[in-house]
Every structure is written in structure tokens, then in C-alpha cells.
Amino acid sequence: MIPTRFTETSVGDMFVVRNAGNLIPHSQHFVDEMTSCEPAGLELSCIINDIKHVIVCGHSDCKAMNLLYKLKSEEESSLEQRRISPLKSWLCTHGKSSLNKFLEVKENLEKPILFSAETPQRKFVAYIDPENKFCIEDKLSQVNTLQQLQNIASYGMLKKRLERHDLHIHALWFDIYTGDIYYFSRRAKRFLIIDESSYEIILAEVRRYYS
Ligand SMILES: [Zn+2]
């Protein structure tokens, strides 16, 4: 599924960075001039092109998330494994914060999970899959999508924009089997399906808080 298709945007409307697991490395992973393409993409889009909305898109049955869940086993995530698998190495380095957060709350998913967003003070809570429709890896995928908001906000280059509400971060989650697209509503504290019955509520929230 191509983001430009489900968002009905055309050429020039969006700058898209795709990677395994929709992960944005936290800034703490980079020292000196070492970096990766995700923060470079953030600078290009949010600073140079002055784009005001960043959207993290996750999805169901994500093979990267399915593998991340397996990496809870020490054997699967051993140094030896990471050296022969770039995907395992990438997920261990940049997906572990999502995995650890998820494993902490996995047994009590009816309770809300706390995330931070644009600034460390702007926190929000999330109920993950309250209707219990999705498998464990999909629940992890939703947590991981929300965890990236914090990672995006970790970049000093975005700090002023985020503090002044000139830059907003959103999360979408896509069910590849039903075609349903979910928007994470901080007001509803959960992912809401975007459909005829919800779009006005979602639009009102976006207009009120993010424009
Ligand atoms: Zn995926």
C-alpha cells in the first residue's frame, strides 16, 4: 500500500521515508556527524521545506514488527545474530525501546500506556486495541508507531518548531487485510478507524489542536 494512495495526495504534497518497521532512530544513537536517512529526511522536509505535519504510519502484519517481537528472546537477538542479519541489528538498535515498553505492559493492556510527544511535557496516554481485535504483534506495531513520536521529538533541530506548535506529529495505522486506516486520537486516547462516522470528529480534533 502506497502512502500517496491512501492519503489521496499527489506528487509534491508529501515527503515519504520508508524503512523496515517505520522506525525513526532516537537522536541519542548518533554522535558527531554520524546519522541515518530518517533525521536527514526530517530536516529536509520540516526545516528546509517547512512542512508542518509529520505522520508516522504503521501497519498490521508488519514483518519487521513480527520479527521485533521474536527478538525478545536472547538467542534471537544475540550479537552473532545481529552480525549476520542487518534487519535484526536495525530492529535491536532502534526498535528495542518499543519492544521494552510493550513487554512491560503486555499483561495489562487494558490499562493506558503513557507516551511523550512534541515535548517531554506534552504527554498523552493510549489504550492499545481496547476491542482486542488484533494479534500480539499488531498490538506491538501500534505501540511502536506511537513510540516514534517521542523519537522524532528527540532532535534538537525540531525543538523550537515543536514548542511553538509550528510542527505537529501524528500517527496512522493501516490494517492491510481490511483496508481500514486508523488515526491516533489523543482526545479519544486510541486509534480510531477513519470512516464516514468518525471523520468529522477526527477532522475537528486535527483542526483544533494541530493547525
Ligand atoms: Zn512493515
Coordinates of C-alpha atoms and ligand atoms in Angstrom, one line a residue:
M1 CA 0.0 0.0 0.0
I2 CA 1.4 3.3 -1.1
P3 CA 1.0 6.3 1.3
T4 CA 0.2 8.6 -1.5
R5 CA -2.7 6.4 -2.4
F6 CA -4.4 6.0 0.9
T7 CA -3.9 9.7 1.7
E8 CA -5.0 10.7 -1.8
T9 CA -2.1 13.1 -2.1
S10 CA -0.2 13.8 -5.3
V11 CA 3.4 14.5 -6.3
G12 CA 5.0 17.2 -4.1
D13 CA 2.4 17.0 -1.3
M14 CA 4.4 14.7 0.9
F15 CA 8.0 13.7 1.5
V16 CA 8.0 10.0 2.3
V17 CA 10.7 8.0 4.1
R18 CA 10.0 4.3 4.2
N19 CA 12.0 1.8 6.2
A20 CA 11.7 -1.6 7.9
G21 CA 9.4 -1.1 10.9
N22 CA 8.6 2.6 10.4
L23 CA 11.3 3.4 12.9
I24 CA 12.8 6.9 13.5
P25 CA 16.1 6.4 15.3
H26 CA 16.3 8.4 18.5
S27 CA 18.9 11.2 18.3
Q28 CA 20.9 9.6 21.2
H29 CA 22.1 7.0 18.7
F30 CA 24.1 9.5 16.7
V31 CA 27.3 11.2 17.7
D32 CA 29.2 13.8 15.8
E33 CA 28.4 13.8 12.1
M34 CA 27.1 10.2 12.1
T35 CA 23.5 10.0 11.1
S36 CA 20.9 8.0 9.1
C37 CA 18.5 8.9 6.4
E38 CA 15.4 9.4 8.7
P39 CA 16.6 12.5 10.5
A40 CA 18.1 13.9 7.3
G41 CA 14.6 13.4 5.8
L42 CA 13.1 15.3 8.8
E43 CA 15.4 18.2 8.3
L44 CA 14.8 18.3 4.6
S45 CA 11.0 18.3 5.0
C46 CA 10.4 20.1 8.3
I47 CA 13.2 22.7 8.2
I48 CA 14.1 23.3 4.6
N49 CA 10.6 22.8 3.2
D50 CA 8.8 24.0 6.3
I51 CA 6.4 21.1 6.3
K52 CA 4.2 21.3 9.4
H53 CA 3.0 17.8 9.9
V54 CA 4.9 14.6 10.4
I55 CA 2.9 11.4 10.2
V56 CA 4.2 8.0 11.3
C57 CA 2.5 5.2 9.5
G58 CA 2.5 1.7 10.9
H59 CA 0.5 -1.3 9.7
S60 CA -0.8 -4.8 10.6
D61 CA 1.1 -8.0 9.9
C62 CA 4.3 -6.0 9.6
K63 CA 7.1 -8.5 9.0
A64 CA 9.6 -6.2 10.8
M65 CA 7.3 -6.0 13.9
N66 CA 6.7 -9.7 13.8
L67 CA 10.5 -10.2 13.9
L68 CA 10.9 -7.5 16.6
Y69 CA 8.5 -9.4 18.8
K70 CA 10.7 -12.5 18.3
L71 CA 13.8 -10.5 19.4
K72 CA 12.6 -10.6 23.0
S73 CA 14.4 -13.9 23.0
E74 CA 18.1 -13.5 23.9
E75 CA 19.1 -16.2 21.4
E76 CA 17.3 -14.4 18.5
S77 CA 18.9 -11.0 19.4
S78 CA 22.4 -12.3 20.2
L79 CA 25.4 -10.5 18.9
E80 CA 26.0 -13.3 16.5
Q81 CA 22.5 -13.0 15.1
R82 CA 22.8 -9.2 14.8
R83 CA 26.1 -9.6 12.9
I84 CA 24.6 -11.8 10.2
S85 CA 21.2 -10.0 10.0
P86 CA 21.1 -6.3 9.2
L87 CA 17.3 -6.4 9.9
K88 CA 17.8 -7.8 13.4
S89 CA 20.6 -5.3 14.0
W90 CA 18.4 -2.4 12.9
L91 CA 15.4 -3.6 14.9
C92 CA 17.5 -4.3 18.0
T93 CA 19.1 -0.8 17.9
H94 CA 16.0 1.2 17.0
G95 CA 13.0 -0.9 17.9
K96 CA 14.1 -2.1 21.4
S97 CA 12.5 1.0 23.1
S98 CA 9.1 0.0 21.6
L99 CA 9.6 -3.7 22.5
N100 CA 10.6 -3.0 26.1
K101 CA 7.7 -0.6 26.6
F102 CA 5.4 -3.2 25.1
L103 CA 6.8 -6.1 27.2
E104 CA 6.3 -4.0 30.4
V105 CA 2.6 -3.6 29.8
K106 CA 1.8 -6.7 27.7
E107 CA -0.1 -8.4 30.6
N108 CA -2.1 -5.3 31.4
L109 CA -3.1 -3.9 28.1
E110 CA -6.4 -2.8 29.4
K111 CA -4.5 -0.1 31.2
P112 CA -3.4 3.1 29.5
I113 CA 0.2 3.5 28.3
L114 CA 2.0 6.8 28.6
F115 CA 3.9 8.3 25.7
S116 CA 5.5 11.7 25.2
A117 CA 5.0 13.7 22.0
E118 CA 6.1 17.1 20.8
T119 CA 7.9 18.0 24.0
P120 CA 8.7 15.8 27.1
Q121 CA 6.0 17.7 28.9
R122 CA 3.3 17.0 26.3
K123 CA 2.4 13.5 27.2
F124 CA -0.6 11.5 26.1
V125 CA -2.0 8.2 27.0
A126 CA -3.1 5.4 24.8
Y127 CA -5.3 2.4 25.1
I128 CA -4.0 -0.2 22.7
D129 CA -6.6 -2.3 20.9
P130 CA -9.3 -1.9 23.5
E131 CA -11.6 -4.2 21.5
N132 CA -8.9 -6.9 21.4
K133 CA -9.2 -7.3 17.6
F134 CA -5.5 -7.7 16.8
C135 CA -2.8 -10.3 17.5
I136 CA 0.0 -9.6 19.9
E137 CA 2.4 -8.5 17.1
D138 CA -0.1 -6.0 15.8
K139 CA -0.5 -4.5 19.2
L140 CA 3.3 -4.2 19.4
S141 CA 3.1 -2.5 16.0
Q142 CA 0.7 0.1 17.3
V143 CA 2.8 0.8 20.4
N144 CA 5.9 1.1 18.1
T145 CA 4.1 3.6 15.9
L146 CA 3.3 5.8 18.9
Q147 CA 6.8 5.4 20.3
Q148 CA 8.2 7.1 17.2
L149 CA 6.6 10.4 18.1
Q150 CA 9.0 10.6 21.0
N151 CA 11.9 9.7 18.8
I152 CA 11.1 12.4 16.3
A153 CA 10.9 15.0 19.1
S154 CA 14.3 14.0 20.3
Y155 CA 16.0 16.1 17.5
G156 CA 17.2 19.5 18.7
M157 CA 16.8 20.9 15.2
L158 CA 13.0 20.5 15.6
K159 CA 12.7 21.7 19.2
K160 CA 11.6 25.3 18.6
R161 CA 9.1 24.4 16.0
L162 CA 7.6 21.7 18.3
E163 CA 7.5 24.0 21.3
R164 CA 5.8 26.8 19.3
H165 CA 3.2 24.4 17.8
D166 CA 4.6 25.1 14.3
L167 CA 5.2 21.4 13.8
H168 CA 2.9 18.5 14.7
I169 CA 3.4 14.8 14.9
H170 CA 0.6 12.3 14.1
A171 CA 0.2 8.5 13.9
L172 CA -1.7 6.5 11.4
W173 CA -2.1 2.8 11.4
F174 CA -3.2 0.7 8.5
D175 CA -4.9 -2.7 8.6
I176 CA -3.6 -4.3 5.4
Y177 CA -6.3 -7.0 5.5
T178 CA -9.4 -4.9 5.9
G179 CA -8.1 -1.7 4.3
D180 CA -9.1 0.2 7.4
I181 CA -7.0 3.2 8.2
Y182 CA -6.7 4.4 11.9
Y183 CA -5.8 7.8 13.1
F184 CA -4.5 8.0 16.7
S185 CA -6.7 10.4 18.5
R186 CA -5.2 11.9 21.6
R187 CA -8.6 13.0 22.7
A188 CA -10.1 9.5 22.4
K189 CA -6.8 8.0 23.6
R190 CA -6.9 5.3 21.0
F191 CA -6.6 4.6 17.3
L192 CA -9.9 5.4 15.6
I193 CA -11.0 4.0 12.2
I194 CA -11.3 6.8 9.7
D195 CA -14.7 6.3 8.2
E196 CA -18.0 8.2 7.5
S197 CA -19.0 8.1 11.1
S198 CA -15.7 9.3 12.6
Y199 CA -14.0 11.6 10.1
E200 CA -15.8 14.8 11.3
I201 CA -14.7 14.2 14.9
I202 CA -11.2 13.4 13.8
L203 CA -11.1 16.5 11.5
A204 CA -12.4 18.7 14.3
E205 CA -9.6 17.4 16.6
V206 CA -6.9 18.0 13.9
R207 CA -8.2 21.5 13.1
R208 CA -8.5 22.5 16.8
Y209 CA -5.2 21.2 18.0
Y210 CA -2.9 20.9 15.0
S211 CA -3.5 23.9 12.7
Ligands
ZN1 ZN 6.0 -3.3 7.8

